[in-house]
Short mmCIF file of C-alpha atoms in Angstrom, two decimals:
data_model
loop_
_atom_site.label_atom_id
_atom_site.label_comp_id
_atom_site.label_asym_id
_atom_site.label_seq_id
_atom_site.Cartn_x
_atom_site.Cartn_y
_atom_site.Cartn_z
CA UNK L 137 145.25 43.74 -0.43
CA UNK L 138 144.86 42.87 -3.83
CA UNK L 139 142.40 44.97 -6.03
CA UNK L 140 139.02 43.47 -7.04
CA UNK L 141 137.27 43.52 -10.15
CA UNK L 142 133.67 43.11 -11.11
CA UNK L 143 133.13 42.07 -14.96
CA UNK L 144 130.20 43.40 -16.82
CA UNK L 145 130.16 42.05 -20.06
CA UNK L 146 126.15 43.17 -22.03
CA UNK L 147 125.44 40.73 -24.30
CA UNK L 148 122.28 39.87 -27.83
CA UNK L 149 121.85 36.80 -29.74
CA UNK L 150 125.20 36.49 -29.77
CA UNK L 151 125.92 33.28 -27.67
CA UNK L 152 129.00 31.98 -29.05
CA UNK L 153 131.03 35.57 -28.86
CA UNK L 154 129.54 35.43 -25.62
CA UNK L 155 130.99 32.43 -24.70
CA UNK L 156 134.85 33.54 -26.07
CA UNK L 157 134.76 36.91 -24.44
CA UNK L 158 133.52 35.08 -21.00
CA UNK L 159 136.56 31.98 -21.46
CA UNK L 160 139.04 35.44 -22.48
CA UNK L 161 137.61 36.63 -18.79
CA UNK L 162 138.08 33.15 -17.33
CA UNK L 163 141.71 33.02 -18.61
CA UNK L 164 143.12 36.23 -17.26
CA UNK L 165 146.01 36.14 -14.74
CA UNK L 166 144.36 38.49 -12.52
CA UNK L 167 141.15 37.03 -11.77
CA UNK L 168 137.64 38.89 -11.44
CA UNK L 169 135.81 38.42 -8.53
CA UNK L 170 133.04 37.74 -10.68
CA UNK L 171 131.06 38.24 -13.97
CA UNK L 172 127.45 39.92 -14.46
CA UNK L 173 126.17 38.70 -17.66
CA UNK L 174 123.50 41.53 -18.46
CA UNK L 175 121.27 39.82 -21.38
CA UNK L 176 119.23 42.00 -23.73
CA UNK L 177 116.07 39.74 -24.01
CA UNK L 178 117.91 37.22 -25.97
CA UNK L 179 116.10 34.79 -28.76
CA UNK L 180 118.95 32.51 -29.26
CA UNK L 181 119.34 30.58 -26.31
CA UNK L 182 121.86 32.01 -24.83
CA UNK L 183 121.15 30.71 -20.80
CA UNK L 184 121.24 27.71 -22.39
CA UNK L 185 124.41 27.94 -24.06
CA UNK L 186 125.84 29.29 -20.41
CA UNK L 187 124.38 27.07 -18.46
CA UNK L 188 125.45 24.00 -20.87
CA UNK L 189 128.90 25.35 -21.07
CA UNK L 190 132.12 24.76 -18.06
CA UNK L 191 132.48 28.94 -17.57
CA UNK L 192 130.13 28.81 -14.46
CA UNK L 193 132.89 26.34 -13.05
CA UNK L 194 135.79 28.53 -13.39
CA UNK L 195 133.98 31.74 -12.79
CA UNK L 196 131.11 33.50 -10.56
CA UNK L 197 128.84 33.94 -13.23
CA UNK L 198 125.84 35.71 -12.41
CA UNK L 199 123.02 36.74 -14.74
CA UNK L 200 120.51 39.13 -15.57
CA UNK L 201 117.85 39.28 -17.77
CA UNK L 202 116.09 42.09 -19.70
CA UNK L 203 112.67 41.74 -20.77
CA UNK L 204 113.30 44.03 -23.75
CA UNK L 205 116.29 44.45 -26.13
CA UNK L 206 116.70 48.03 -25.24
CA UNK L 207 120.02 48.23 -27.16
CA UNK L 208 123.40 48.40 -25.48
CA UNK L 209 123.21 51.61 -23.29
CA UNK L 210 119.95 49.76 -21.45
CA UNK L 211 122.12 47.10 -20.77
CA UNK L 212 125.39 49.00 -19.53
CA UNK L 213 122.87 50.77 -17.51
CA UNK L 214 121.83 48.06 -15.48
CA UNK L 215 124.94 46.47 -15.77
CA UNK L 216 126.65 49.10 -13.84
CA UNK L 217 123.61 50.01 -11.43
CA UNK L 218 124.35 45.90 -10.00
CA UNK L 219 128.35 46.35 -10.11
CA UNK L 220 127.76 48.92 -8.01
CA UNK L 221 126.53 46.56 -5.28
CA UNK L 222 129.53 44.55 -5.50
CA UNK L 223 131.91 46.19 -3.63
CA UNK L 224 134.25 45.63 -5.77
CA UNK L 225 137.11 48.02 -6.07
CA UNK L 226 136.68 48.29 -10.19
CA UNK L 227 134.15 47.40 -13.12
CA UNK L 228 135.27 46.05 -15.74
CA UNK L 229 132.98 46.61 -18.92
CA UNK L 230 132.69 45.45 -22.04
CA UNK L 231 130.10 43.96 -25.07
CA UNK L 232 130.07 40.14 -26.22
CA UNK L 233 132.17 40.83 -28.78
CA UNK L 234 134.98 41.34 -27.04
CA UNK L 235 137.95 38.96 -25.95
CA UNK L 236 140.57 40.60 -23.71
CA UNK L 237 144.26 39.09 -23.33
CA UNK L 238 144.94 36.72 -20.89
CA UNK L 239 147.21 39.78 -18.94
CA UNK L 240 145.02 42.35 -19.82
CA UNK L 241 143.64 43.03 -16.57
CA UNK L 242 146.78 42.69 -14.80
CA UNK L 243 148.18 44.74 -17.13
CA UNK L 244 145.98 47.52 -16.49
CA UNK L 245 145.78 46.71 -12.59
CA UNK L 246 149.83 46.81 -12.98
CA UNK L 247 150.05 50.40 -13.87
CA UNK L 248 150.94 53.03 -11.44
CA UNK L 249 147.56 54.87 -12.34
CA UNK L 250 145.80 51.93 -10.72
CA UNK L 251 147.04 53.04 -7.15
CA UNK L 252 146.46 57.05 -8.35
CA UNK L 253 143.09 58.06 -6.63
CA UNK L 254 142.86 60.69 -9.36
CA UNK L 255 142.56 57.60 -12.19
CA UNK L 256 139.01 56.92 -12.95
CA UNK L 257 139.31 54.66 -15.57
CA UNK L 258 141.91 52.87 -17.26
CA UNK L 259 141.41 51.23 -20.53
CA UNK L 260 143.47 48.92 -22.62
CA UNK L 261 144.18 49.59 -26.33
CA UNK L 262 141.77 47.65 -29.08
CA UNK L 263 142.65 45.77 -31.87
CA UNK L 264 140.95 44.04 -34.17
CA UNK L 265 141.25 40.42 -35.08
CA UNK L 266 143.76 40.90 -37.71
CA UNK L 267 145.80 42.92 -34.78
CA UNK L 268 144.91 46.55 -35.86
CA UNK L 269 144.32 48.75 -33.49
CA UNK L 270 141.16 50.30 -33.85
CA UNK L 271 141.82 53.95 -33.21
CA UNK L 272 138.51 55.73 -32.38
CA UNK L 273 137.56 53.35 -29.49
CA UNK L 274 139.87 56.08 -27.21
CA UNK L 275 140.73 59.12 -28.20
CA UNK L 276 139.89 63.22 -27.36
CA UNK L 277 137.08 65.49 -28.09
CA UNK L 278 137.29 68.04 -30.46
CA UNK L 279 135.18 70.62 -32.11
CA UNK L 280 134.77 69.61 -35.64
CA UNK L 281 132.85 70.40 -38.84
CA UNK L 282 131.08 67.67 -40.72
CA UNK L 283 132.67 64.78 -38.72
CA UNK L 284 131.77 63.62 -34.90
CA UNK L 285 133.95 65.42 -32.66
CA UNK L 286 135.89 62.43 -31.73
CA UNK L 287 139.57 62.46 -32.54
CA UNK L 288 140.96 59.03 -32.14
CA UNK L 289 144.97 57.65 -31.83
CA UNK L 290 147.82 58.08 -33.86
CA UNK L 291 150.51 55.63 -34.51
CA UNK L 292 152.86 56.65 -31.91
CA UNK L 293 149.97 56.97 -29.33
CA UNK L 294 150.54 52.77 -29.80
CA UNK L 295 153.57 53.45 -28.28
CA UNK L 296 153.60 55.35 -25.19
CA UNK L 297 153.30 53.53 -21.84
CA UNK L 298 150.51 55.29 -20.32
CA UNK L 299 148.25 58.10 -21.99
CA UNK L 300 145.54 60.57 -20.55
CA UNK L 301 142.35 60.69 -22.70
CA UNK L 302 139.20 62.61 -23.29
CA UNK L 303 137.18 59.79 -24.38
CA UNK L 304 136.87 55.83 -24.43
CA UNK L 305 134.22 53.57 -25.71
CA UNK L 306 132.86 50.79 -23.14
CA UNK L 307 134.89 47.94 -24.79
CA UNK L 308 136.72 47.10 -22.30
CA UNK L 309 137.67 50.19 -19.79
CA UNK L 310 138.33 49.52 -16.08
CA UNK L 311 136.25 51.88 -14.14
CA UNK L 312 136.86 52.72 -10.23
CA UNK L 313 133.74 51.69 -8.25
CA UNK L 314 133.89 54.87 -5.65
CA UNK L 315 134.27 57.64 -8.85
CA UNK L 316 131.18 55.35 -11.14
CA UNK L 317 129.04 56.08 -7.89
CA UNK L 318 129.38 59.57 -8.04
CA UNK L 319 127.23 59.27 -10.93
CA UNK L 320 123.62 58.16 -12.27
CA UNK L 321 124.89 54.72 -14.59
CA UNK L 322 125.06 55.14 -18.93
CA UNK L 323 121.58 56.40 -19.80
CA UNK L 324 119.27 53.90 -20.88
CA UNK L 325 117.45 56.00 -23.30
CA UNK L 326 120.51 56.56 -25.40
CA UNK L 327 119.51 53.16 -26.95
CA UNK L 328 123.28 52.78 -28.58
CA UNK L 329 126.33 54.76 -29.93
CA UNK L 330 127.75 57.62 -27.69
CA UNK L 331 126.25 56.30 -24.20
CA UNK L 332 130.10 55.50 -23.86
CA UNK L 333 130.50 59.85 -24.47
CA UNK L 334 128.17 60.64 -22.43
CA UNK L 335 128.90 58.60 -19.34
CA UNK L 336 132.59 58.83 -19.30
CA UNK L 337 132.02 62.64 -19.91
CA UNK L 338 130.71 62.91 -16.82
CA UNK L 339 132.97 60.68 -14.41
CA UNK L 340 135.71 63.01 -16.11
CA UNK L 341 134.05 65.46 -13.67
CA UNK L 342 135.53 63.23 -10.84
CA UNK L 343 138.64 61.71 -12.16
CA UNK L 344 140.85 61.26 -14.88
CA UNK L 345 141.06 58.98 -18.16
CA UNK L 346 144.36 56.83 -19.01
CA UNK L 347 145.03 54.68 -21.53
CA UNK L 348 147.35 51.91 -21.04
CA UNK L 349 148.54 50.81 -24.42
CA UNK L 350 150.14 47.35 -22.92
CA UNK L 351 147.52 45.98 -21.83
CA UNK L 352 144.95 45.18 -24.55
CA UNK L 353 141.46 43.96 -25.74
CA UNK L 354 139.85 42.40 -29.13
CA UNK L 355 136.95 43.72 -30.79
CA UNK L 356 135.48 41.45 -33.54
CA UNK L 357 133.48 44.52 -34.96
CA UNK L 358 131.94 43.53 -38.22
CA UNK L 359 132.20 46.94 -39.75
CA UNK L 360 136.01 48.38 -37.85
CA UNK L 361 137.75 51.72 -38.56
CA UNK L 362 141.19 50.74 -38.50
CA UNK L 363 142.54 54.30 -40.12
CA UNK L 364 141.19 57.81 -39.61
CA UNK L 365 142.76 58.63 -42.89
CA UNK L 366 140.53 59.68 -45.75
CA UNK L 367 140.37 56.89 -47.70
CA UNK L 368 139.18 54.76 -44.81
CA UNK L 369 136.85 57.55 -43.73
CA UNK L 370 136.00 57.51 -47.79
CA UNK L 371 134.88 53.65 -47.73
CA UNK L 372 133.27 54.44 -44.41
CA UNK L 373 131.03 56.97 -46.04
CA UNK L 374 130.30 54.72 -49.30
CA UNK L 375 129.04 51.88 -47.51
CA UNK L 376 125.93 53.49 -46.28
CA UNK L 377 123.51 51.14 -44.45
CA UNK L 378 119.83 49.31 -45.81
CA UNK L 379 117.41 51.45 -43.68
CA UNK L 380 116.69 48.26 -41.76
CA UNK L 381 119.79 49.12 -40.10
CA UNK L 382 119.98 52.90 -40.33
CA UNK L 383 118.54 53.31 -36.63
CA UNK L 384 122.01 53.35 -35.15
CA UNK L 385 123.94 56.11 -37.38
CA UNK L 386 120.19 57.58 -36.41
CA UNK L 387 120.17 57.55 -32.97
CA UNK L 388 124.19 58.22 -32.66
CA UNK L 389 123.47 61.79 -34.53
CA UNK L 390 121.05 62.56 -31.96
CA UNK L 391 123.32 61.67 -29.20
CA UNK L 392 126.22 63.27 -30.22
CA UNK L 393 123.95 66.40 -30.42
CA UNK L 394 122.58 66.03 -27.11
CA UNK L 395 126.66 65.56 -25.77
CA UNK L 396 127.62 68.29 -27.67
CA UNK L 397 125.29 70.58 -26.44
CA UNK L 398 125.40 69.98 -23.12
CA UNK L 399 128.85 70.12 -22.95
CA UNK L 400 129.83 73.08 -25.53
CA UNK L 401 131.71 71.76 -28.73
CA UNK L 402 128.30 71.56 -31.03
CA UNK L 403 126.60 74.24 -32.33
CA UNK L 404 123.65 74.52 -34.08
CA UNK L 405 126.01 75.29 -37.56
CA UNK L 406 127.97 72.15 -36.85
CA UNK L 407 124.43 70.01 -36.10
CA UNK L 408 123.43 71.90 -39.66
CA UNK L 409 126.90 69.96 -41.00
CA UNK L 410 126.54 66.86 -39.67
CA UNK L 411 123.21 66.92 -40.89
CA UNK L 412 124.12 67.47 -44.61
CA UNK L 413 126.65 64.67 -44.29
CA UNK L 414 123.84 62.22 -43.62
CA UNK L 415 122.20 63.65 -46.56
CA UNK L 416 124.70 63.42 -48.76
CA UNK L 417 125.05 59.79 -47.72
CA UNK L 418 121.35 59.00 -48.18
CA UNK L 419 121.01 60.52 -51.02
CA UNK L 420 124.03 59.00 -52.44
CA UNK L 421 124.17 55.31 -51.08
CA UNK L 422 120.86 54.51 -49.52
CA UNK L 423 117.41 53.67 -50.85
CA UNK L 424 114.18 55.10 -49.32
CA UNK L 425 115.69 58.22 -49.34
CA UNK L 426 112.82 60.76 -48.16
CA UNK L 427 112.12 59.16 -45.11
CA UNK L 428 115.60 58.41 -44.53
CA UNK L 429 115.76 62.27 -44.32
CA UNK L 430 112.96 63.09 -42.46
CA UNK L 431 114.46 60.89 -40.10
CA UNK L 432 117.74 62.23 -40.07
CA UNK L 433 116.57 66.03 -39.53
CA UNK L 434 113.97 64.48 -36.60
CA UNK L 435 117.11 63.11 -34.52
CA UNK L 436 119.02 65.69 -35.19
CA UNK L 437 116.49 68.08 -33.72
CA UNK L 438 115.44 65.76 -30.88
CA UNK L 439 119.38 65.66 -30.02
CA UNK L 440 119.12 69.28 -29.47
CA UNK L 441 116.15 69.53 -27.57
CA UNK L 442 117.12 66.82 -25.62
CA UNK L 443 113.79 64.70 -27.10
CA UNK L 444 114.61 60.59 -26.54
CA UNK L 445 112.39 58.44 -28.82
CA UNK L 446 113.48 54.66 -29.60
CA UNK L 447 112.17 51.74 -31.44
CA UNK L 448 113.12 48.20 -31.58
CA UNK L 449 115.34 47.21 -34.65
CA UNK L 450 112.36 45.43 -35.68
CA UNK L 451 110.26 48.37 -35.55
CA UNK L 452 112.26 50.60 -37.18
CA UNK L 453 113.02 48.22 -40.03
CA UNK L 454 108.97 48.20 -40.29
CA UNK L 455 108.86 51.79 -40.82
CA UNK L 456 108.77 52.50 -44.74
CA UNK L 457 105.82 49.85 -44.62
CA UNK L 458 103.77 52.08 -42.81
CA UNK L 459 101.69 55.40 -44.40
CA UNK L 460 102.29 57.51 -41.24
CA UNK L 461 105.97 56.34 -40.57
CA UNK L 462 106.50 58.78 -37.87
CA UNK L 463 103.24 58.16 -36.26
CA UNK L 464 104.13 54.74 -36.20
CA UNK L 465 107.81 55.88 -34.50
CA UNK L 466 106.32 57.61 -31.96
CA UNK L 467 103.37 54.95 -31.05
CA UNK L 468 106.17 52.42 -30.81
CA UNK L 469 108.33 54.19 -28.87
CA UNK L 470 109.73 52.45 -26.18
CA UNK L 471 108.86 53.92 -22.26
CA UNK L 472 111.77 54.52 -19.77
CA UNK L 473 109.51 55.19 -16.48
CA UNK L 474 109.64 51.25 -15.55
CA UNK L 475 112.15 48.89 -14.91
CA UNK L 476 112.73 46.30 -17.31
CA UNK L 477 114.91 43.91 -15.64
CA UNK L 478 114.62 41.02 -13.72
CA UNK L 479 116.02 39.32 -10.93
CA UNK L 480 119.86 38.05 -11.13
CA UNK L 481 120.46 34.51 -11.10
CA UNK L 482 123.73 32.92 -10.04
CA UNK L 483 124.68 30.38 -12.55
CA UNK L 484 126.06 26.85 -10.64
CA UNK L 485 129.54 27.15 -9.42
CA UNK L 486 132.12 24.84 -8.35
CA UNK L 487 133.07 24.51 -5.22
CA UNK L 488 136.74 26.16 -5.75
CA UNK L 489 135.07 29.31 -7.72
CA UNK L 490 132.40 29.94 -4.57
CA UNK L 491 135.29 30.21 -2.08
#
């Protein structure tokens, strides 16, 4: 019997990536049993655009909307609570900026880790648009000073047919439905950045993580690492952010914290490190500088107390306006003990897709 597939694919104001990474879905040679479309209280029109377009005709598309943008671990959350329902044998994941390779799935399905019940994920290599491949979307975990404990993919990783990992991002991993059960889905209050590390940590409790460097994925990042070398960690670091968009470097030092702790390769000299980093960067690179700091030592200490506080993008970009910034942070702070998502709506299909 062949294996089936569930697509997750979490998607914000982005309805035209949307609809390339659902046609990439549409196109593979394997087909999905179906696609969840998990929308992040989109402005743009994007049921619209889905509804308007041929996909729900050559795929069961089904949808579900959030009444908040909650970021991308809120989606994945949700997304992988209804895959779980499916009974499908995998979930595939991935963001709206992603277009896999027409074989990619069968690529990945074709492996002989698909039929090992040890394998609980398999995950294709990513490349960029230009065809790099983006090395610190899969990689191993390391204890490091002054740099995220991620170490991602050399060269003649590219090469090998099949590779056990200690970590991969959601963009694009296959994920077996009995091992994802095992545990609670991505944490919603992770808001973005390192839900991927701490999920995956934990279904490495159950199973094991392969990469499978022929089969393969796009990411149309606007801002991609293509080298871990120091000139492109150098240009990394000199780009800094406008504070409007400093809330996800933010929240991804708190997470990596919280990871780190729990699971032993941060300490509180390293947190001091990664910490000064940030500094360094703000002072360097980034205007309003003082809050920018408070800020960073605040996540950094919630991280290790395990202390969850998120705002909308639009909130936080708000912040400097406000006398009592971190009053205003914690008044705004978005609540995790309801639900936030509605009920799923199956997009028309043709008669050939619903049998």
């Amino acid at each position: 019997m062949a294996e089936t597939v569930q697509a997750v694919v979490v998607t914000h104001n982005r309805r035209a990536l949307l609809l390339e990474c659902l046609a990439g879905i549409a196109a593979q040679t394997h087909p999905v049993a179906g696609v969840l479309v998990v929308d992040n209280a989109s402005t743009d029109g994007t049921l619209e655009a889905l509804e308007r377009s041929d996909l729900a005709g050559r795929l069961r598309l089904d949808y579900l909307r959030l009444r908040r943008n909650g970021g991308g671990a809120e989606g994945f959350h949700y997304g992988v609570r209804r895959a779980l329902e499916s009974g499908a044998d995998w979930i595939w994941l991935m963001d709206d900026d992603c277009e896999p390779l027409p074989a990619a799935l069968a690529d990945l399905l074709g492996t002989s880790r698909a039929g090992d019940p040890t394998a609980a994920l398999l995950a294709p290599i990513v490349r960029a648009p230009d065809g790099d491949v983006l090395p610190l979307n899969r990689g191993w975990i390391r204890p490091r000073w002054f740099r995220a404990p991620l170490v991602g993919l050399a060269p003649a990783d590219h090469l090998r047919a099949e590779l056990e990992v200690d970590h991969v991002s959601l963009v694009g991993p296959l994920v077996r439905t009995r091992i994802a059960a095992r545990e609670a889905p991505p944490r919603r209050d992770f808001f973005i950045w390192f839900d991927d590390l701490e999920w995956v940590s934990r279904l490495r409790r159950h199973g094991r993580l392969w990469l499978v460097p022929g089969a393969e994925i796009v990411h149309r990042d606007p801002r991609p690492l293509a080298s871990v070398g120091p000139r492109a960690l150098w240009r990394d670091f000199r780009r800094g952010h406008q504070f409007a968009d400093a809330w996800k470097r933010t929240y991804g030092l708190r997470n990596v914290v919280w990871c780190g702790r729990r699971d032993g390769y941060v300490t509180r000299g390293r947190v001091a490190s990664y910490v000064a980093v940030a500094a360094v960067r703000t002072l360097l690179f980034e205007r309003d500088k003082l809050l920018s700091l408070r800020l960073t030592a605040r996540y950094a200490l919630d991280g290790w107390r395990g202390r969850f506080v998120n705002v909308t993008p639009g909130d936080w970009a708000g912040l400097p306006g406000h006398r009592r910034p971190l009053r205003a942070l914690a008044e705004r702070a978005l609540r995790y003990d309801d639900e936030v998502d509605e009920p799923v709506r199956r997009l028309a299909e043709s008669p050939e897709v619903a049998r």
